[in-house]
PDB file of C-alpha atoms in Angstrom:
ATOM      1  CA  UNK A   1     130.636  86.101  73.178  1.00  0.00           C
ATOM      2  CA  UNK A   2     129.569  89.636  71.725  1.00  0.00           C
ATOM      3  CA  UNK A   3     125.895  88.473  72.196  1.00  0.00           C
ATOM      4  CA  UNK A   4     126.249  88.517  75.988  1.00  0.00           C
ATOM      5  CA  UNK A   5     126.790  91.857  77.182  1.00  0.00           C
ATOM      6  CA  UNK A   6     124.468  92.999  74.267  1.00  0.00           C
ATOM      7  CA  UNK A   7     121.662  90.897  75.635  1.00  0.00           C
ATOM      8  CA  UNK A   8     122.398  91.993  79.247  1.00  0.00           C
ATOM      9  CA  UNK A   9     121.807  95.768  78.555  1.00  0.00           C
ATOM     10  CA  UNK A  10     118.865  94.820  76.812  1.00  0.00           C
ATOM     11  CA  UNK A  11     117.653  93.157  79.846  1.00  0.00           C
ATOM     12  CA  UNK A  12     119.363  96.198  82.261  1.00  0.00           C
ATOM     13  CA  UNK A  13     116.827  98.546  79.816  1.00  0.00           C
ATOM     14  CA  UNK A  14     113.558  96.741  80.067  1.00  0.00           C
ATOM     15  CA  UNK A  15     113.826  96.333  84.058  1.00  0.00           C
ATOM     16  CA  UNK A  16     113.975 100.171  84.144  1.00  0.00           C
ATOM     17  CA  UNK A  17     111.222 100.837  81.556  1.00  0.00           C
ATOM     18  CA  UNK A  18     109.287  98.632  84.054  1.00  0.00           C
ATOM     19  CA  UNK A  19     110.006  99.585  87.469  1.00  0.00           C
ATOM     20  CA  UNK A  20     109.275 103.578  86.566  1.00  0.00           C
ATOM     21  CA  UNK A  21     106.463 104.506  87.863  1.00  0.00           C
ATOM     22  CA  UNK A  22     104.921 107.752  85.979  1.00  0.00           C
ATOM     23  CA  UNK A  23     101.588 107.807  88.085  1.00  0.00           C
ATOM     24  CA  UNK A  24     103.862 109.019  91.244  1.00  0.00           C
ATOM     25  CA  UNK A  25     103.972 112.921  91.757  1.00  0.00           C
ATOM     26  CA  UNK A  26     105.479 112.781  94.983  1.00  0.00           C
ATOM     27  CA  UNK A  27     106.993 110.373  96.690  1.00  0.00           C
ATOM     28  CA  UNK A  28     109.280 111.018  99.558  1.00  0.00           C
ATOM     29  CA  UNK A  29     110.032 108.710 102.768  1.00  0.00           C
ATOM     30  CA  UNK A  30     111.612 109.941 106.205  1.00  0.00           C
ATOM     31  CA  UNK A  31     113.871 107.419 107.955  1.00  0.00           C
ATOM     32  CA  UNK A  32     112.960 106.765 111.431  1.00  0.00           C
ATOM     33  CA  UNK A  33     116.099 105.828 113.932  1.00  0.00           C
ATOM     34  CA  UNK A  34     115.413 102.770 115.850  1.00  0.00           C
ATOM     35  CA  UNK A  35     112.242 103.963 117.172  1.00  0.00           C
ATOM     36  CA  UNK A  36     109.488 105.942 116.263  1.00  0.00           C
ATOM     37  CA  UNK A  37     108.874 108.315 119.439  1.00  0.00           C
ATOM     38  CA  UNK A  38     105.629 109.688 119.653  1.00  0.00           C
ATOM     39  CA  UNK A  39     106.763 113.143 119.632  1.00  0.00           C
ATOM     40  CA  UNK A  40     108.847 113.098 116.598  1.00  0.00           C
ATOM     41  CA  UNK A  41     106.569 114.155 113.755  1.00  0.00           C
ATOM     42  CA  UNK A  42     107.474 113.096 110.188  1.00  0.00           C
ATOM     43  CA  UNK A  43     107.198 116.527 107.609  1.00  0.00           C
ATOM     44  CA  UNK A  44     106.584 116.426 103.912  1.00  0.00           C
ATOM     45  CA  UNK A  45     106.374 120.224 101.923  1.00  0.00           C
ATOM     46  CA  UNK A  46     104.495 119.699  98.822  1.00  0.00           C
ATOM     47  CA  UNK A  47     104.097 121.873  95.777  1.00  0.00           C
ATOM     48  CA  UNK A  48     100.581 122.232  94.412  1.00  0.00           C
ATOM     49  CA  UNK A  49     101.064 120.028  90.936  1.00  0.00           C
ATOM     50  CA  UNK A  50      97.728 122.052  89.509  1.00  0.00           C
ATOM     51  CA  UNK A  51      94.891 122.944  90.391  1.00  0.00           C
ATOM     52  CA  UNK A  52      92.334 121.292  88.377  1.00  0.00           C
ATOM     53  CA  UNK A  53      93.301 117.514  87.980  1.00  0.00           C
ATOM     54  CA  UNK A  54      92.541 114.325  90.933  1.00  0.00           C
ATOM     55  CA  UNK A  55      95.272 113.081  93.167  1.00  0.00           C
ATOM     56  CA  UNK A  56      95.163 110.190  95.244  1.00  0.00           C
ATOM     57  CA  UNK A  57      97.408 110.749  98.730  1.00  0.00           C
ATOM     58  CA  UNK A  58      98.915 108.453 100.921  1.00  0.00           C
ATOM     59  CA  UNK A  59     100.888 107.161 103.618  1.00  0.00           C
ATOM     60  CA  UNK A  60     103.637 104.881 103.044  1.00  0.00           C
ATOM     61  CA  UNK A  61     104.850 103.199 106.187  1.00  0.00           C
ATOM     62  CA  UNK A  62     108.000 100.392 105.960  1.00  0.00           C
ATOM     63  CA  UNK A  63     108.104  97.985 109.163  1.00  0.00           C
ATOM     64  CA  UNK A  64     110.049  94.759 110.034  1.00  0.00           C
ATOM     65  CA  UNK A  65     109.320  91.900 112.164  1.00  0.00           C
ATOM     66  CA  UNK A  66     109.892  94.350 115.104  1.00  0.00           C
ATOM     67  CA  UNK A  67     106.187  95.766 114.608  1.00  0.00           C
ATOM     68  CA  UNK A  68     104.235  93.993 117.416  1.00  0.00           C
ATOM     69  CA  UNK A  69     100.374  95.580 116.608  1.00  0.00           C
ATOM     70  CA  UNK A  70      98.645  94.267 114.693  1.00  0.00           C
ATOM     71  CA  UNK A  71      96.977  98.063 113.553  1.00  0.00           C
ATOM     72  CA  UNK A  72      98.970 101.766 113.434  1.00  0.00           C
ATOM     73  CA  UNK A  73      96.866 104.805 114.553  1.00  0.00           C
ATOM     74  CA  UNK A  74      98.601 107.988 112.784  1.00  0.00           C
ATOM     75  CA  UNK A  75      97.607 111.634 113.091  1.00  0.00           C
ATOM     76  CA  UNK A  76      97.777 112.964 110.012  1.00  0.00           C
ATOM     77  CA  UNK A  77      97.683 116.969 109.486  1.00  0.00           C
ATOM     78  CA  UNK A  78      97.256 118.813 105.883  1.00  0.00           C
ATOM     79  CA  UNK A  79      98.057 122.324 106.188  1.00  0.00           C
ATOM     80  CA  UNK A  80      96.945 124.578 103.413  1.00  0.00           C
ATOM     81  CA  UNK A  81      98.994 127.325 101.904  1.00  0.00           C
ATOM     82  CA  UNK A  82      95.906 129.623 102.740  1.00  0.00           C
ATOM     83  CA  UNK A  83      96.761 128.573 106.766  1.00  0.00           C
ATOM     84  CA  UNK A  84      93.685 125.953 106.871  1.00  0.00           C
ATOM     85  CA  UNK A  85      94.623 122.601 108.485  1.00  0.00           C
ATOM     86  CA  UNK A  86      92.782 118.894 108.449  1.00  0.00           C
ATOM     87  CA  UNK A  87      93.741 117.167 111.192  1.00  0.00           C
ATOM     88  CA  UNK A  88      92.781 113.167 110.979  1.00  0.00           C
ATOM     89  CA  UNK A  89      93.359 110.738 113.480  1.00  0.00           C
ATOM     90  CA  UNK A  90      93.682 107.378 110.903  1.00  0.00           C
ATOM     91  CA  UNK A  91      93.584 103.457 111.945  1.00  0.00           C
ATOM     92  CA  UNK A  92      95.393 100.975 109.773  1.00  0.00           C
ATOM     93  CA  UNK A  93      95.588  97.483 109.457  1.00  0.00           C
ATOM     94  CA  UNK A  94      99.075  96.272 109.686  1.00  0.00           C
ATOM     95  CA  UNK A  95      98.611  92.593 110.194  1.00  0.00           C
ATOM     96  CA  UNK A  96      96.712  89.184 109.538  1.00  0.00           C
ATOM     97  CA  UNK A  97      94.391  88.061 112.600  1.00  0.00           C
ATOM     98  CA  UNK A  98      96.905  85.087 112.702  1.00  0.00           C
ATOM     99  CA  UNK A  99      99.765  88.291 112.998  1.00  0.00           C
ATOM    100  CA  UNK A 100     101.064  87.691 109.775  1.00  0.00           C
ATOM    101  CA  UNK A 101     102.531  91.142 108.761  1.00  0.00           C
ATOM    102  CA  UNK A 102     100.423  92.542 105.571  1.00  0.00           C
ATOM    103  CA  UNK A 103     102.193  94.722 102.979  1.00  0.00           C
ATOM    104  CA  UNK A 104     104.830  94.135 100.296  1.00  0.00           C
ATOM    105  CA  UNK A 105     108.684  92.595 100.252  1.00  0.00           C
ATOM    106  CA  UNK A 106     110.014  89.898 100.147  1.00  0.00           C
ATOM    107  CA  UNK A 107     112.721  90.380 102.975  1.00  0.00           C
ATOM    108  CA  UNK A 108     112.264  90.976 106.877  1.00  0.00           C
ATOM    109  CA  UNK A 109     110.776  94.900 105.717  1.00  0.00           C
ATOM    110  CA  UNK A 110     107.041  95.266 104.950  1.00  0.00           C
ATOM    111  CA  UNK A 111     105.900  98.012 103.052  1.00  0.00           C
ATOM    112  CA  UNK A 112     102.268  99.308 103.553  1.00  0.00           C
ATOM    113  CA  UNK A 113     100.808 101.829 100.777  1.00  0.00           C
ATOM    114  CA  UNK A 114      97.831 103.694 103.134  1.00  0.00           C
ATOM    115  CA  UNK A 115      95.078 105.210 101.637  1.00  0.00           C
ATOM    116  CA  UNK A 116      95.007 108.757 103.089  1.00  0.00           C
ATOM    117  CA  UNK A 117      92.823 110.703 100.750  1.00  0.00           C
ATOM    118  CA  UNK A 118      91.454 110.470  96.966  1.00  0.00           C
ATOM    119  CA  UNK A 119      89.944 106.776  97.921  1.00  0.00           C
ATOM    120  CA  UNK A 120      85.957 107.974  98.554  1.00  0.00           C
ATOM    121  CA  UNK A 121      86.086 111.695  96.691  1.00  0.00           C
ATOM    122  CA  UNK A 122      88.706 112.718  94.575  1.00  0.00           C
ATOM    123  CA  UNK A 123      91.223 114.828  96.034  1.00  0.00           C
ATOM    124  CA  UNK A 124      91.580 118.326  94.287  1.00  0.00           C
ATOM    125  CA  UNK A 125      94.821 121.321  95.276  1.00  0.00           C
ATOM    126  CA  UNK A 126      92.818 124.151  95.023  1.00  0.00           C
ATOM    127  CA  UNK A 127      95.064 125.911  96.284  1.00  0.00           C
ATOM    128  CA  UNK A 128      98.385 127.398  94.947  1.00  0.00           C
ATOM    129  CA  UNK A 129     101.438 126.881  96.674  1.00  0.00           C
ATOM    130  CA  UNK A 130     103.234 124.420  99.556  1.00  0.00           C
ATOM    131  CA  UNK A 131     101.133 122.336 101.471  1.00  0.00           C
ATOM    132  CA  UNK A 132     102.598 120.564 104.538  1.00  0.00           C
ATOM    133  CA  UNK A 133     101.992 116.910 105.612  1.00  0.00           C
ATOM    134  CA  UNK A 134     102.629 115.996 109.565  1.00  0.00           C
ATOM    135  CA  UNK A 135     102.239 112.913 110.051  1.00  0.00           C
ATOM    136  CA  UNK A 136     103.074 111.101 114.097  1.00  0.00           C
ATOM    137  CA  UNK A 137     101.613 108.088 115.058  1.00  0.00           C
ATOM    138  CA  UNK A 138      98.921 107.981 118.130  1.00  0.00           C
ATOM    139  CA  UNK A 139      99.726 104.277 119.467  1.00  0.00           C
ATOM    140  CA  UNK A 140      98.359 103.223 123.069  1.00  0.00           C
ATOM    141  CA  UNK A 141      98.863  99.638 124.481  1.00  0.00           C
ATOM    142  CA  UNK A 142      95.016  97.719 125.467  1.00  0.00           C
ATOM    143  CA  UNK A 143      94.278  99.179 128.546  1.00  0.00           C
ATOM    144  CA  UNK A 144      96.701 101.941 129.012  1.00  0.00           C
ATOM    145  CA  UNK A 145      95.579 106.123 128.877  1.00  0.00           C
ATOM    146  CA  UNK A 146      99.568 106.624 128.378  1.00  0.00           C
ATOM    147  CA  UNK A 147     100.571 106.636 124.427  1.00  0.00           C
ATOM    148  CA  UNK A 148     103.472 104.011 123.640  1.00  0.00           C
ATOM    149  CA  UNK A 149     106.679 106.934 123.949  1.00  0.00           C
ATOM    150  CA  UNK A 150     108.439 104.366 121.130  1.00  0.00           C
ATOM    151  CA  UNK A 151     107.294 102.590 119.025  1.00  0.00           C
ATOM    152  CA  UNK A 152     109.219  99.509 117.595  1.00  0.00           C
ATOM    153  CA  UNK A 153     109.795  97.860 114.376  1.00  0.00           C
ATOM    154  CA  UNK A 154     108.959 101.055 111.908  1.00  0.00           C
ATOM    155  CA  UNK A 155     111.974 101.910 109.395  1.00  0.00           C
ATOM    156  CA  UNK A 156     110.294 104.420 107.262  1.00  0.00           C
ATOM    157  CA  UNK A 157     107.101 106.858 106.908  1.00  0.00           C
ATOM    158  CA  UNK A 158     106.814 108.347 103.334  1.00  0.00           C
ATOM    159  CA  UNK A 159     104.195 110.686 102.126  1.00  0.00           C
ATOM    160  CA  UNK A 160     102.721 109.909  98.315  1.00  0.00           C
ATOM    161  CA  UNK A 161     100.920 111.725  95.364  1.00  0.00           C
ATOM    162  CA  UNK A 162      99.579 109.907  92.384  1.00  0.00           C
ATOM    163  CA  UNK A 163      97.057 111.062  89.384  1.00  0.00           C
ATOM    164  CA  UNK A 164      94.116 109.831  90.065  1.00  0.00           C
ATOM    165  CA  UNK A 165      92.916 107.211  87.394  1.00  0.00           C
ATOM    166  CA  UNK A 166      90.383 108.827  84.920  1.00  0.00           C
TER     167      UNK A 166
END
């Protein structure tokens, strides 16, 4: 009987060991209530790790079954800590042409890891100090000039830093 609870903290240990993930720098999510409005702009403030060293940056977006597009258009804005700004307007795929929602899980919530930057050039801070990610999303239904005011079926949008692989 001693064997048990031994072999069970063993187990307890290894699944930890294995679901850290050291190549993360920064990896924070904002809840979004019941709707994403397209005013409501996500923030992120991010300390420069270094200076010298690759990152790879991306959105992380969680959706259910609620998401009815089958792509996300996002307007993503770096601000510098010198007061320069990037300002992207990004397309993503979010589903299967058959609408099969992409991304991981296992339950009713997707989650879709979106390249951002670090993908075609690595991505350097060379810059000291707090950058800030804004990140809204720039949906439209076919045929209409109007934006969709809120959007349905996201849970979560998350902003992520990783070392780039050497």
């Amino acid at each position: 009987m001693q064997k048990k609870p031994i072999s069970i903290v063993l187990f307890l240990i290894c699944l930890l060991n294995f679901s850290c993930d050291s190549n993360a720098v920064y990896d924070v999510y904002k809840s979004v209530p019941n709707q994403w409005n397209k005013d409501t702009i996500a923030n992120f403030s991010i300390e420069a790790p270094d200076t010298t060293n690759s990152y790879n940056l991306f959105v992380n977006v969680r959706n259910t079954n609620d998401y009815k597009f089958n792509n996300l258009f996002l307007i993503v804005e770096l601000n510098y800590p010198n007061g320069k700004a990037l300002r992207d307007t990004l397309e993503y795929r979010m589903a299967k042409p058959n609408g099969e929602l992409l991304g991981s899980g296992f339950s009713d919530i997707k989650e879709n890891k979106l390249w951002y930057k670090g993908f075609d050039e690595p991505f350097i801070f060379n810059e000291e100090g707090e950058y800030q990610v804004n990140i809204q999303h720039a949906m439209r239904e076919n045929g209409s000039v109007e934006g969709v005011n809120n959007l349905e079926g996201i849970t979560d949008i998350g902003f992520r830093v990783e070392n780039a692989l050497k």
